[in-house]
Coordinates of C-alpha atoms in Angstrom, one line a residue:
M64 CA 39.4 8.1 9.1
Q65 CA 42.1 7.2 6.5
G66 CA 40.6 5.5 3.5
N67 CA 37.1 6.8 4.2
G68 CA 37.3 10.0 2.1
F69 CA 35.4 8.3 -0.8
K70 CA 32.8 6.9 1.5
I71 CA 32.2 10.3 3.1
G72 CA 31.9 11.9 -0.4
V73 CA 29.3 9.3 -1.4
I74 CA 27.3 9.8 1.8
V75 CA 27.3 13.6 1.4
A76 CA 26.3 13.4 -2.3
F77 CA 23.6 10.9 -1.5
M78 CA 22.3 13.0 1.3
A79 CA 22.4 16.2 -0.8
L80 CA 20.5 14.4 -3.6
T81 CA 17.9 13.1 -1.2
L82 CA 17.3 16.6 0.3
Y83 CA 17.0 18.0 -3.2
Y84 CA 14.2 15.6 -4.1
L85 CA 12.5 16.0 -0.7
Y86 CA 12.6 19.8 -0.7
P87 CA 9.5 20.2 -2.9
T88 CA 7.6 17.9 -0.6
V89 CA 8.6 19.8 2.5
I90 CA 7.8 23.2 1.0
W91 CA 4.5 21.9 -0.5
N92 CA 3.3 20.8 3.0
L93 CA 4.3 24.1 4.5
E94 CA 2.4 25.9 1.8
Q95 CA -0.7 23.8 2.5
K96 CA -0.5 24.8 6.1
Q97 CA -0.2 28.4 5.1
I98 CA -3.2 28.1 2.9
N99 CA -5.3 26.4 5.6
S100 CA -4.3 29.1 8.1
Y101 CA -6.4 31.6 6.2
T102 CA -9.9 31.7 7.8
N103 CA -11.2 34.1 5.1
P104 CA -12.0 32.1 1.9
T105 CA -11.3 35.3 -0.2
E106 CA -7.7 35.6 1.3
Q107 CA -7.2 31.9 0.7
T108 CA -8.2 32.1 -2.9
Q109 CA -6.1 35.2 -3.5
Y110 CA -3.0 33.5 -2.1
I111 CA -3.5 30.5 -4.3
Q112 CA -3.9 32.8 -7.4
D113 CA -0.9 34.9 -6.5
N114 CA 1.3 31.8 -6.1
A115 CA -0.3 29.6 -8.7
E116 CA 2.8 28.8 -10.7
K117 CA 4.9 28.1 -7.6
L118 CA 2.2 25.8 -6.1
D119 CA 1.8 23.9 -9.4
N120 CA 5.5 23.3 -9.6
L121 CA 5.7 22.1 -6.0
K122 CA 2.7 19.8 -6.4
E123 CA 4.3 18.3 -9.6
N124 CA 7.6 17.5 -7.8
A125 CA 6.3 16.6 -4.4
L126 CA 6.1 13.0 -3.1
K127 CA 2.9 11.5 -4.5
L128 CA 0.3 10.0 -2.2
G129 CA -1.8 7.0 -3.2
L130 CA -5.6 6.7 -3.3
D131 CA -5.7 5.3 0.2
L132 CA -3.8 8.3 1.7
Q133 CA -5.1 11.4 -0.2
G134 CA -8.6 10.2 -1.2
G135 CA -10.0 9.8 -4.6
M136 CA -12.1 7.3 -6.7
H137 CA -12.0 3.6 -7.2
V138 CA -14.1 2.6 -10.2
T139 CA -14.8 -0.9 -11.6
L140 CA -15.7 -0.8 -15.3
Q141 CA -17.1 -3.6 -17.4
V142 CA -16.6 -3.7 -21.2
G143 CA -19.9 -4.2 -23.0
I144 CA -18.9 -7.5 -24.7
P145 CA -22.6 -8.4 -25.6
Q146 CA -23.0 -5.1 -27.5
L147 CA -19.6 -5.7 -29.2
V148 CA -20.6 -9.2 -30.3
L149 CA -23.8 -7.8 -31.8
E150 CA -22.0 -5.0 -33.6
L151 CA -19.5 -7.5 -35.1
A152 CA -22.3 -9.5 -36.7
E153 CA -22.8 -8.7 -40.4
D154 CA -26.4 -10.1 -40.2
R155 CA -28.6 -9.8 -37.1
D156 CA -31.9 -11.4 -36.5
A157 CA -34.3 -12.2 -33.6
L158 CA -32.4 -15.5 -32.9
L159 CA -29.1 -13.8 -32.4
N160 CA -30.6 -11.2 -30.2
E161 CA -32.3 -13.9 -28.1
V162 CA -29.1 -15.9 -27.8
V163 CA -27.1 -12.8 -26.7
A164 CA -29.7 -11.8 -24.1
E165 CA -29.8 -15.3 -22.7
A166 CA -26.0 -15.7 -22.6
R167 CA -25.7 -12.3 -20.9
Q168 CA -28.0 -13.3 -18.1
T169 CA -26.4 -16.8 -17.7
A170 CA -22.9 -15.3 -17.6
L171 CA -24.0 -12.8 -15.0
D172 CA -25.7 -15.4 -12.8
N173 CA -22.8 -17.9 -13.1
D174 CA -19.9 -15.4 -13.3
S175 CA -18.8 -17.3 -16.4
D176 CA -17.5 -16.3 -19.8
F177 CA -20.1 -14.6 -22.0
I178 CA -18.8 -15.9 -25.3
D179 CA -18.7 -19.5 -24.1
E180 CA -22.3 -19.1 -22.8
M181 CA -23.4 -17.6 -26.1
A182 CA -21.9 -20.5 -28.1
A183 CA -23.6 -23.0 -25.7
A184 CA -27.0 -21.2 -26.0
F185 CA -26.7 -21.1 -29.8
V186 CA -25.9 -24.8 -30.2
A187 CA -28.7 -25.7 -27.7
R188 CA -31.2 -24.2 -30.1
D189 CA -29.8 -26.0 -33.2
S190 CA -26.9 -28.3 -33.0
E191 CA -26.3 -28.1 -36.7
A192 CA -26.4 -24.3 -36.9
R193 CA -23.2 -22.3 -37.5
L194 CA -22.2 -19.0 -36.1
S195 CA -20.5 -18.2 -39.4
R196 CA -24.0 -17.3 -40.7
Y197 CA -23.6 -14.1 -38.7
Y198 CA -19.8 -13.5 -38.6
R199 CA -17.3 -13.1 -41.5
N200 CA -13.9 -11.4 -41.5
D201 CA -11.5 -11.7 -44.3
A202 CA -8.5 -10.6 -42.3
E203 CA -9.1 -13.3 -39.7
N204 CA -10.1 -15.9 -42.4
I205 CA -13.6 -16.2 -41.0
T206 CA -15.8 -17.3 -43.8
R207 CA -19.2 -18.9 -44.4
R208 CA -17.5 -22.3 -43.9
S209 CA -15.8 -21.5 -40.6
T210 CA -16.6 -23.8 -37.7
N211 CA -18.2 -22.6 -34.5
E212 CA -14.9 -23.1 -32.7
E213 CA -13.1 -20.8 -35.2
V214 CA -15.8 -18.2 -34.9
I215 CA -15.6 -18.4 -31.0
A216 CA -11.8 -18.0 -31.2
F217 CA -12.3 -15.0 -33.4
L218 CA -14.9 -13.4 -31.0
K219 CA -12.6 -14.0 -28.1
N220 CA -9.7 -12.3 -29.9
Q221 CA -11.9 -9.4 -30.7
R222 CA -13.0 -9.2 -27.0
D223 CA -9.4 -9.2 -25.8
A224 CA -8.4 -6.6 -28.3
A225 CA -11.4 -4.4 -27.4
S226 CA -10.5 -4.6 -23.7
D227 CA -6.9 -3.7 -24.3
R228 CA -7.9 -0.9 -26.6
A229 CA -10.4 0.4 -23.9
I230 CA -7.5 0.4 -21.4
E231 CA -5.3 2.5 -23.7
I232 CA -8.1 5.0 -24.4
I233 CA -9.0 5.3 -20.7
R234 CA -5.4 5.9 -19.8
T235 CA -5.1 8.6 -22.5
R236 CA -8.3 10.3 -21.3
V237 CA -7.2 10.2 -17.6
D238 CA -3.7 11.5 -18.5
R239 CA -5.3 14.4 -20.4
F240 CA -7.6 15.0 -17.5
G241 CA -4.6 15.6 -15.3
V242 CA -4.9 12.9 -12.6
T243 CA -1.6 12.2 -11.0
E244 CA -0.4 8.6 -10.8
P245 CA -3.6 6.8 -11.9
S246 CA -3.8 3.0 -11.6
I247 CA -5.5 1.3 -14.6
I248 CA -5.4 -2.5 -14.7
K249 CA -7.3 -5.3 -16.4
Q250 CA -9.2 -7.7 -14.3
G251 CA -10.4 -11.0 -15.9
T252 CA -11.5 -10.8 -19.5
D253 CA -13.8 -7.8 -19.5
R254 CA -13.3 -5.7 -16.4
I255 CA -11.1 -2.7 -15.8
I256 CA -10.1 -1.3 -12.4
V257 CA -9.4 2.4 -12.3
E258 CA -8.0 4.2 -9.3
L259 CA -7.8 8.0 -9.4
P260 CA -6.1 9.7 -6.5
G261 CA -7.1 13.2 -5.6
V262 CA -10.2 13.4 -7.8
E263 CA -12.8 15.9 -6.6
D264 CA -15.2 16.2 -9.5
E265 CA -16.7 12.7 -9.5
E266 CA -19.5 13.2 -12.0
R267 CA -17.1 14.6 -14.6
V268 CA -14.7 11.7 -14.2
V269 CA -17.5 9.2 -14.4
S270 CA -18.7 10.8 -17.6
L271 CA -15.2 10.8 -19.0
L272 CA -14.7 7.1 -18.3
R273 CA -18.0 6.0 -19.6
G274 CA -18.4 8.1 -22.7
T275 CA -17.9 5.9 -25.8
A276 CA -17.2 9.0 -27.9
R277 CA -19.1 7.7 -30.9
L278 CA -19.1 10.9 -33.0
E279 CA -21.4 11.0 -36.0
F280 CA -22.2 13.6 -38.6
R281 CA -25.8 13.2 -40.0
T282 CA -28.0 15.3 -42.2
G283 CA -31.3 16.7 -40.7
A284 CA -34.7 15.2 -41.5
D285 CA -36.7 16.5 -44.4
G286 CA -38.5 19.5 -43.0
Q287 CA -41.9 18.9 -44.7
D288 CA -42.0 15.2 -44.0
F289 CA -41.0 15.6 -40.4
S290 CA -43.6 18.4 -39.8
N291 CA -46.3 16.1 -41.2
F292 CA -45.1 13.3 -38.9
R293 CA -45.3 15.5 -35.9
T294 CA -48.9 16.5 -36.8
R295 CA -50.0 12.9 -37.3
A296 CA -48.3 11.7 -34.1
I297 CA -50.0 14.4 -32.0
E298 CA -53.4 13.5 -33.6
Y299 CA -52.8 9.9 -32.8
Y300 CA -52.7 10.6 -29.1
E301 CA -55.6 13.0 -29.0
V302 CA -58.5 11.6 -27.0
T303 CA -62.0 13.1 -27.1
P304 CA -64.6 11.9 -24.6
D305 CA -67.8 10.3 -25.8
T306 CA -70.4 13.1 -26.5
S307 CA -73.4 10.8 -26.8
S308 CA -74.6 11.7 -23.3
D309 CA -77.0 14.5 -22.6
S310 CA -74.3 16.5 -20.9
L311 CA -74.4 20.2 -21.8
S312 CA -70.7 20.7 -21.0
Q313 CA -68.2 20.8 -23.9
P314 CA -66.0 17.7 -24.2
I315 CA -62.4 18.3 -23.2
T316 CA -59.8 16.8 -25.5
T317 CA -56.7 15.3 -23.9
N318 CA -53.4 14.5 -25.4
Q319 CA -50.5 12.7 -23.7
L320 CA -47.9 14.2 -26.1
T321 CA -49.0 17.8 -25.8
D322 CA -49.1 17.4 -22.0
L323 CA -45.4 16.5 -22.0
L324 CA -44.0 18.7 -24.8
V325 CA -43.8 22.3 -25.7
F326 CA -43.9 23.1 -29.4
Q327 CA -42.3 25.9 -31.4
Q328 CA -42.2 26.8 -35.0
S329 CA -39.4 24.6 -36.3
A330 CA -39.6 22.0 -39.1
Y331 CA -36.7 20.0 -37.6
I332 CA -37.6 19.9 -33.9
F333 CA -40.4 17.7 -32.8
G334 CA -40.8 19.5 -29.5
Y335 CA -39.2 20.3 -26.1
A336 CA -39.5 18.3 -22.9
S337 CA -38.3 18.7 -19.3
E338 CA -35.6 16.2 -18.2
Q339 CA -38.0 14.1 -16.2
D340 CA -40.4 13.7 -19.1
T341 CA -37.9 12.7 -21.8
A342 CA -38.2 8.9 -21.2
E343 CA -42.0 9.0 -21.2
V344 CA -42.0 11.0 -24.5
M345 CA -39.7 8.5 -26.1
T346 CA -41.9 5.6 -25.0
L347 CA -44.9 7.2 -26.7
L348 CA -43.0 7.9 -29.9
K349 CA -41.4 4.5 -30.1
A350 CA -44.9 2.8 -30.2
S351 CA -45.1 0.7 -33.3
E352 CA -48.1 2.6 -34.7
V353 CA -46.2 5.9 -34.4
Q354 CA -43.0 4.5 -35.8
R355 CA -44.9 3.5 -39.0
M356 CA -45.8 7.2 -39.4
M357 CA -42.1 8.1 -39.2
P358 CA -40.6 9.3 -42.6
R359 CA -38.2 6.9 -44.3
N360 CA -34.6 7.0 -43.1
T361 CA -35.5 9.3 -40.2
T362 CA -35.1 9.0 -36.5
I363 CA -35.4 11.2 -33.4
L364 CA -32.6 12.1 -31.0
W365 CA -32.5 14.3 -27.9
G366 CA -30.2 17.3 -27.7
T367 CA -27.7 17.7 -25.0
N368 CA -28.3 21.4 -24.2
P369 CA -31.6 22.6 -22.7
T370 CA -33.5 25.7 -23.7
S371 CA -35.0 28.0 -21.0
F372 CA -38.7 28.9 -21.4
E373 CA -40.7 31.7 -20.0
D374 CA -42.1 29.6 -17.2
G375 CA -38.5 29.1 -15.9
V376 CA -38.3 25.4 -16.9
E377 CA -35.4 24.1 -18.9
R378 CA -36.5 21.7 -21.7
Y379 CA -34.5 19.6 -24.1
P380 CA -35.1 19.6 -27.8
L381 CA -36.1 16.5 -29.7
F382 CA -34.4 16.6 -33.2
G383 CA -35.3 14.8 -36.4
V384 CA -32.2 13.5 -38.0
S385 CA -31.3 11.0 -40.8
T386 CA -30.6 7.4 -39.8
D387 CA -27.7 7.4 -42.3
V388 CA -24.3 8.4 -40.9
E389 CA -22.3 10.5 -43.3
L390 CA -19.1 10.7 -41.3
T391 CA -17.8 9.3 -38.0
G392 CA -15.3 10.5 -35.5
D393 CA -12.6 8.3 -37.1
V394 CA -11.9 11.2 -39.6
I395 CA -11.0 13.7 -36.8
E396 CA -7.3 14.3 -36.8
E397 CA -7.2 17.3 -34.5
A398 CA -9.5 19.0 -32.0
S399 CA -9.0 22.1 -29.8
I400 CA -10.9 24.6 -27.7
Q401 CA -11.8 28.0 -29.1
F402 CA -14.0 30.8 -27.9
D403 CA -16.6 32.7 -29.9
P404 CA -15.3 36.2 -30.4
T405 CA -18.8 37.7 -30.0
T406 CA -20.2 35.7 -27.0
N407 CA -17.0 34.2 -25.6
A408 CA -18.8 30.9 -25.5
P409 CA -16.5 27.8 -25.7
E410 CA -16.6 25.6 -28.8
V411 CA -14.6 22.7 -30.1
A412 CA -12.8 23.2 -33.4
M413 CA -12.1 20.0 -35.4
G414 CA -9.9 19.2 -38.4
M415 CA -10.6 16.1 -40.6
N416 CA -8.3 14.0 -42.7
S417 CA -8.4 14.2 -46.5
E418 CA -11.1 11.6 -46.9
G419 CA -13.3 13.2 -44.3
A420 CA -12.7 16.6 -45.8
R421 CA -13.9 15.4 -49.2
T422 CA -17.0 13.8 -47.7
W423 CA -17.8 16.8 -45.5
A424 CA -17.5 19.2 -48.5
R425 CA -19.9 17.0 -50.4
V426 CA -22.4 16.8 -47.5
T427 CA -22.4 20.5 -46.7
G428 CA -22.5 21.4 -50.4
A429 CA -25.7 19.3 -50.9
N430 CA -27.4 20.7 -47.8
I431 CA -27.0 24.5 -48.0
G432 CA -29.7 26.1 -46.0
K433 CA -30.5 22.9 -44.2
P434 CA -29.3 21.6 -40.8
V435 CA -26.7 18.9 -40.1
A436 CA -26.6 17.1 -36.8
I437 CA -23.3 16.4 -34.9
V438 CA -24.2 13.4 -32.7
L439 CA -22.1 12.2 -29.8
D440 CA -23.1 8.9 -28.1
G441 CA -26.6 9.1 -29.4
F442 CA -27.3 12.8 -28.4
V443 CA -27.3 15.8 -30.7
V444 CA -24.6 18.2 -29.4
S445 CA -24.9 20.6 -32.3
Y446 CA -27.5 21.2 -35.0
P447 CA -26.2 24.1 -37.2
N448 CA -27.6 25.2 -40.5
V449 CA -25.2 25.0 -43.4
I450 CA -24.6 28.4 -44.8
S451 CA -22.1 27.4 -47.5
K452 CA -20.0 24.5 -48.7
I453 CA -17.3 23.7 -46.2
N454 CA -13.9 22.8 -47.8
G455 CA -10.8 21.7 -46.0
G456 CA -12.5 19.6 -43.4
R457 CA -12.8 22.3 -40.7
S458 CA -15.8 22.3 -38.5
S459 CA -16.8 23.1 -34.9
I460 CA -19.2 22.0 -32.2
T461 CA -21.0 24.8 -30.4
G462 CA -23.6 25.0 -27.7
L463 CA -21.3 23.7 -25.0
E464 CA -22.1 24.8 -21.4
S465 CA -18.6 25.3 -20.0
S466 CA -14.9 25.2 -20.8
A467 CA -14.7 22.0 -18.8
E468 CA -17.3 20.4 -21.0
A469 CA -15.3 21.6 -24.1
E470 CA -12.0 20.2 -22.6
D471 CA -13.6 16.8 -21.9
L472 CA -15.0 16.7 -25.4
V473 CA -11.6 17.5 -26.9
N474 CA -10.1 14.8 -24.7
I475 CA -12.5 12.2 -25.8
L476 CA -12.2 13.1 -29.5
L477 CA -8.4 13.0 -29.4
S478 CA -8.2 9.8 -27.4
G479 CA -10.6 8.0 -29.8
A480 CA -13.8 6.1 -29.5
L481 CA -14.1 3.2 -27.2
P482 CA -14.5 -0.1 -29.1
A483 CA -17.4 -1.1 -26.9
P484 CA -19.5 0.7 -24.3
L485 CA -18.4 0.7 -20.7
E486 CA -20.6 0.1 -17.7
I487 CA -19.7 1.2 -14.2
I488 CA -20.5 -1.8 -12.0
G489 CA -18.8 -0.5 -8.9
S490 CA -17.6 2.8 -7.6
R491 CA -16.4 3.9 -4.2
T492 CA -14.9 7.2 -3.0
V493 CA -12.1 7.5 -0.4
G494 CA -12.6 10.8 1.3
A495 CA -9.9 13.1 2.3
T496 CA -10.7 12.6 6.0
L497 CA -10.2 8.9 5.7
G498 CA -6.9 9.6 3.9
E499 CA -5.7 11.9 6.7
A500 CA -6.6 9.2 9.2
S501 CA -4.6 6.6 7.2
I502 CA -1.6 9.0 7.0
K503 CA -1.8 9.5 10.8
A504 CA -2.0 5.8 11.5
G505 CA 0.9 5.1 9.2
L506 CA 3.1 7.7 10.7
N507 CA 2.3 6.6 14.2
S508 CA 3.2 3.0 13.3
I509 CA 6.5 4.2 11.8
L510 CA 7.3 6.4 14.9
Y511 CA 6.4 3.6 17.4
G512 CA 8.4 1.0 15.5
L513 CA 11.4 3.4 15.2
G514 CA 11.2 4.3 18.9
I515 CA 11.0 0.7 20.1
V516 CA 13.9 -0.4 17.9
A517 CA 16.0 2.6 18.8
I518 CA 15.6 2.1 22.5
F519 CA 16.4 -1.6 22.3
M520 CA 19.6 -1.0 20.2
I521 CA 20.9 1.6 22.7
V522 CA 20.2 -0.6 25.7
Y523 CA 21.7 -3.7 24.2
Y524 CA 24.6 -2.3 22.1
R525 CA 25.3 1.0 23.9
T526 CA 27.3 3.3 21.6
G527 CA 27.0 0.9 18.7
G528 CA 23.3 1.0 19.1
G529 CA 23.3 4.8 18.9
V530 CA 25.3 4.6 15.7
A531 CA 22.8 2.1 14.3
D532 CA 19.9 4.4 15.3
L533 CA 21.5 7.3 13.4
A534 CA 21.8 5.1 10.3
L535 CA 18.2 4.0 10.7
I536 CA 16.9 7.6 10.7
L537 CA 19.0 8.4 7.6
N538 CA 17.7 5.2 6.1
I539 CA 14.1 6.4 6.3
I540 CA 15.0 9.8 4.9
F541 CA 16.8 8.0 2.0
I542 CA 13.7 5.9 1.2
M543 CA 11.5 9.0 1.0
G544 CA 14.1 10.7 -1.2
I545 CA 14.2 7.7 -3.6
L546 CA 10.3 7.6 -3.8
A547 CA 10.2 11.3 -4.5
G548 CA 13.1 11.1 -7.0
F549 CA 11.5 8.4 -9.1
K550 CA 8.1 10.0 -8.8
A551 CA 6.7 6.8 -7.1
T552 CA 3.5 6.9 -5.1
L553 CA 3.5 6.4 -1.3
T554 CA 0.6 4.2 -0.3
L555 CA -0.6 2.7 2.9
P556 CA 1.0 -0.7 2.0
G557 CA 4.1 1.3 1.2
M558 CA 4.1 2.6 4.8
A559 CA 3.9 -1.0 5.9
G560 CA 7.0 -1.6 3.8
I561 CA 8.8 1.2 5.6
V562 CA 7.8 -0.3 9.0
L563 CA 9.2 -3.7 7.9
T564 CA 12.3 -2.0 6.7
I565 CA 12.9 -0.5 10.1
G566 CA 13.3 -4.0 11.5
M567 CA 15.3 -5.2 8.6
A568 CA 17.6 -2.1 8.7
V569 CA 19.1 -3.0 12.1
D570 CA 19.4 -6.7 11.3
A571 CA 22.7 -6.1 9.4
N572 CA 24.0 -4.0 12.4
V573 CA 23.0 -6.8 14.8
L574 CA 25.1 -9.3 12.8
I575 CA 28.0 -6.9 12.6
F576 CA 28.0 -5.9 16.3
D577 CA 27.6 -9.4 17.6
R578 CA 30.5 -10.5 15.3
I579 CA 32.6 -7.6 16.7
R580 CA 31.8 -8.8 20.3
E581 CA 32.9 -12.3 19.4
E582 CA 36.2 -11.0 17.9
Q583 CA 36.8 -9.0 21.1
R584 CA 36.2 -12.1 23.2
S585 CA 38.8 -13.9 21.2
G586 CA 41.4 -11.3 22.3
K587 CA 41.6 -8.9 19.3
T588 CA 41.9 -5.2 19.7
M589 CA 38.9 -3.0 19.2
K590 CA 40.0 -1.8 15.7
A591 CA 40.9 -5.3 14.6
A592 CA 37.6 -6.6 16.0
I593 CA 35.7 -3.9 14.1
S594 CA 37.5 -4.7 10.9
A595 CA 36.9 -8.4 11.2
G596 CA 33.3 -7.9 12.3
Y597 CA 32.3 -5.9 9.2
S598 CA 34.3 -8.3 7.0
N599 CA 33.0 -11.6 8.3
A600 CA 29.4 -10.5 8.7
M601 CA 29.2 -9.3 5.1
S602 CA 28.3 -12.7 3.5
A603 CA 25.3 -13.3 5.8
I604 CA 24.1 -9.7 5.3
I605 CA 24.3 -9.9 1.5
D606 CA 22.5 -13.3 1.4
A607 CA 19.6 -12.1 3.6
N608 CA 19.0 -8.9 1.7
V609 CA 19.5 -10.3 -1.8
T610 CA 16.9 -13.1 -1.3
T611 CA 14.5 -10.5 0.1
G612 CA 15.3 -8.2 -2.8
F613 CA 14.4 -10.9 -5.3
V614 CA 11.1 -11.4 -3.7
A615 CA 10.5 -7.6 -3.8
I616 CA 11.4 -7.5 -7.5
I617 CA 8.9 -10.4 -8.3
L618 CA 6.2 -8.7 -6.4
M619 CA 6.9 -5.4 -8.1
S620 CA 6.9 -7.0 -11.6
F621 CA 3.7 -9.1 -11.3
G622 CA 1.9 -7.4 -8.5
V623 CA -0.7 -4.6 -8.9
G624 CA -2.1 -1.9 -6.7
P625 CA -1.2 -2.2 -3.0
I626 CA 1.1 -5.2 -3.6
K627 CA 3.2 -3.2 -6.1
G628 CA 3.3 -0.2 -3.7
F629 CA 4.5 -2.5 -0.9
A630 CA 7.2 -4.0 -3.2
V631 CA 8.6 -0.7 -4.4
T632 CA 9.0 0.6 -0.9
L633 CA 10.5 -2.6 0.3
L634 CA 13.0 -2.7 -2.5
A635 CA 14.0 0.9 -1.8
G636 CA 14.3 0.1 1.9
I637 CA 16.6 -2.9 1.2
A638 CA 19.0 -0.7 -0.9
C639 CA 19.0 2.1 1.7
S640 CA 19.5 -0.3 4.7
L641 CA 22.5 -1.9 3.1
F642 CA 24.0 1.4 2.3
S643 CA 23.4 2.8 5.8
A644 CA 24.4 -0.3 7.7
I645 CA 27.6 -1.1 5.8
V646 CA 28.8 2.3 4.7
I647 CA 27.4 4.9 7.1
T648 CA 27.9 3.0 10.4
R649 CA 31.4 2.0 9.4
V650 CA 32.4 5.6 8.8
V651 CA 30.9 6.8 12.1
V652 CA 32.5 3.9 14.0
D653 CA 35.9 4.6 12.5
Y654 CA 35.5 8.3 13.4
L655 CA 34.6 7.5 17.0
T656 CA 37.6 5.1 17.4
R657 CA 40.1 7.2 15.5
N658 CA 42.0 8.2 18.8
K659 CA 40.7 5.9 21.6
A660 CA 39.6 2.5 20.6
D661 CA 37.8 1.9 23.9
A662 CA 35.6 5.0 23.4
V663 CA 33.0 2.8 21.7
S664 CA 31.1 0.1 23.4
F665 CA 29.1 -2.7 21.6
G666 CA 27.4 -4.0 24.8

C-alpha cells in the first residue's frame, strides 16, 4: 500500500463529494414515498405544507429528470412570418395581401421558404415591379431604388432576427414560470421546439408561449357617437314581417343582434354576449354596411373578463375604443403583482419610462372622467375611468381573475412582446405514467447489463473480476453524482449512455488483466506482473477512451435534445470509468497483494 496514500485520499474525497451531491436525490425520493404513503389527501396536503421549504430545497438540488422520464409537454411553435412581413411593409394594398396569402399556402404545401415563395409570386404578377415600393429601412439601406434581391435579403434578416428574439423571450417566460431544465431550440427558419419537463397546467403554459404580449393604451370611444352607432346597428338588423295580409295577429319583430346580446346603460359598451356567441356577434358587426355606421377612428374589442348576469350566464363586454394607440408596452420598465387592500383582488402595477410617463400624463389629463382601455393581444383587460391626471408613469391593470393570471401577465410584460405571433402547430404530452415506465425500463436495462457483465468478469477473471465489478458499481455512482453536481438532466438516452458505459468500464480492466496474465506467463512475479500490466496497458486504454471522448464532445456541442443527453452521460461515464479502472482497481489490487502475492487470481 506504500505510495497509494494520495490515491486513497482522492478516492475518499471523490466518493464524499459524490454522496454529497446525491444526498438530496436520495432524500427527495424518500420524501416522495412518504407523501404517497398518505391515503388521506388532507394529511398529504398538510405534510407538504409543513415541510414546504425543505421539499423545495430538495427538489432544487435533486438529480433532474428529462421530459421522457418525468412527463411534461413537447410543443412545436411556428413564428408568424407572413404576419411579420405584412407589418414590416410601410404601404399595404390588396396586391401585397394577395401575394402574401398565396405564398403562405404555397410554402405550406411545398414545405418551402415563405419569403422565396413570396418573391416568386410577386414577380409572377409583374416582372418589372419592385418590392421596394412596400419596404424601406434607412438602417438597412433599403430605399425606393433597392432591388428585389436586396429587399428579400432584408426580409430574411428580419425573419431570422424575429425567430432569435422569439426564442429569447420564450426562454425568459419559461424561466420565470419556473420550469426546470427546459429545452428550447430553433428548427429550420421559423420553427421553435420547446420541451417542458414536469409541466402540469398545460393550458396556462400554452397561453404563456403563444401570447404575443402586444400591450396598448387607447382612449375610449366618444360616448355620444358610440351610443348612436349602437342604436343604428340594432335598427339595421331589425326585421318586421310583412303586414299586408289579412292576419289579425300582431307582427313580431326579430333582431339578430338583440337575440345574441344583453344591453345595459353604458355609453362605452355595445353589449354583452356569451362566449359561444362572440364570433357571431363580430360577424354581424363587421358587415360593410354596419362598419360604415361606425364613428370615425373607433373600433370594437371584446373584454377578457366576463360579467355574471341574473340568469346565471357569464357574458363578455364589447367595448368601444379608439383605433389610435397612445402608448405600447415598450414603455413599461417594471411590473409587479399587488393586491387591492379592500377586495384583496390581484392586480398588476406598472411603471413607465420617462417618455411613456409624459405621454401617459398627457393622455390621462385630457380624458378626465372618460375611460381608457388597456388592451393586451387585441382584448381589453382593463377599462378604467380616469379620475385625475396621472403623473410619474404609474398605472395598474385590474379585473384579473387569479394570482396565477397576474403572475403570467407580469411575466409576459417583463419578458417583452414577441416580434411576431406564434402558432402552435404540434403539441404532445408525456404522462407521468409513461415516464415511470421509462424509468423502470431504463433501470432494468442497467441492472441486467450490470449483472451479466459482473458474472462474466468473476467467472473469467476470478478475484480480478470481483475487483473490476466493485469499480463498476462505484463508476455508476460517480456518474450519477457528476450529473447531480452539474445539475444536468437524466434522460432516457442518458440511461442508454450509462448502459454503454457499463460495457466500456470493464474494457480497461480486460486489457489490464490480460496483460497481467501475459506477464505472469513470461515468468514474472505477481507484483511485477501487476505493475507491468497496468503500465503497458495504459497507452491502449488512453487511446480508446480519448477517441470516444472526442466523439462525445462533438455530440454534446452540436447535438440537441436526446443526442445531447446521451453525449453528456457518455462523457461523464468515460471520465469515471478511467478513474475507477486505473486508480480504484489498482489500489484494491495492491491492498489484496500486500502480504501474499498469490492471494489474487486473474483467471
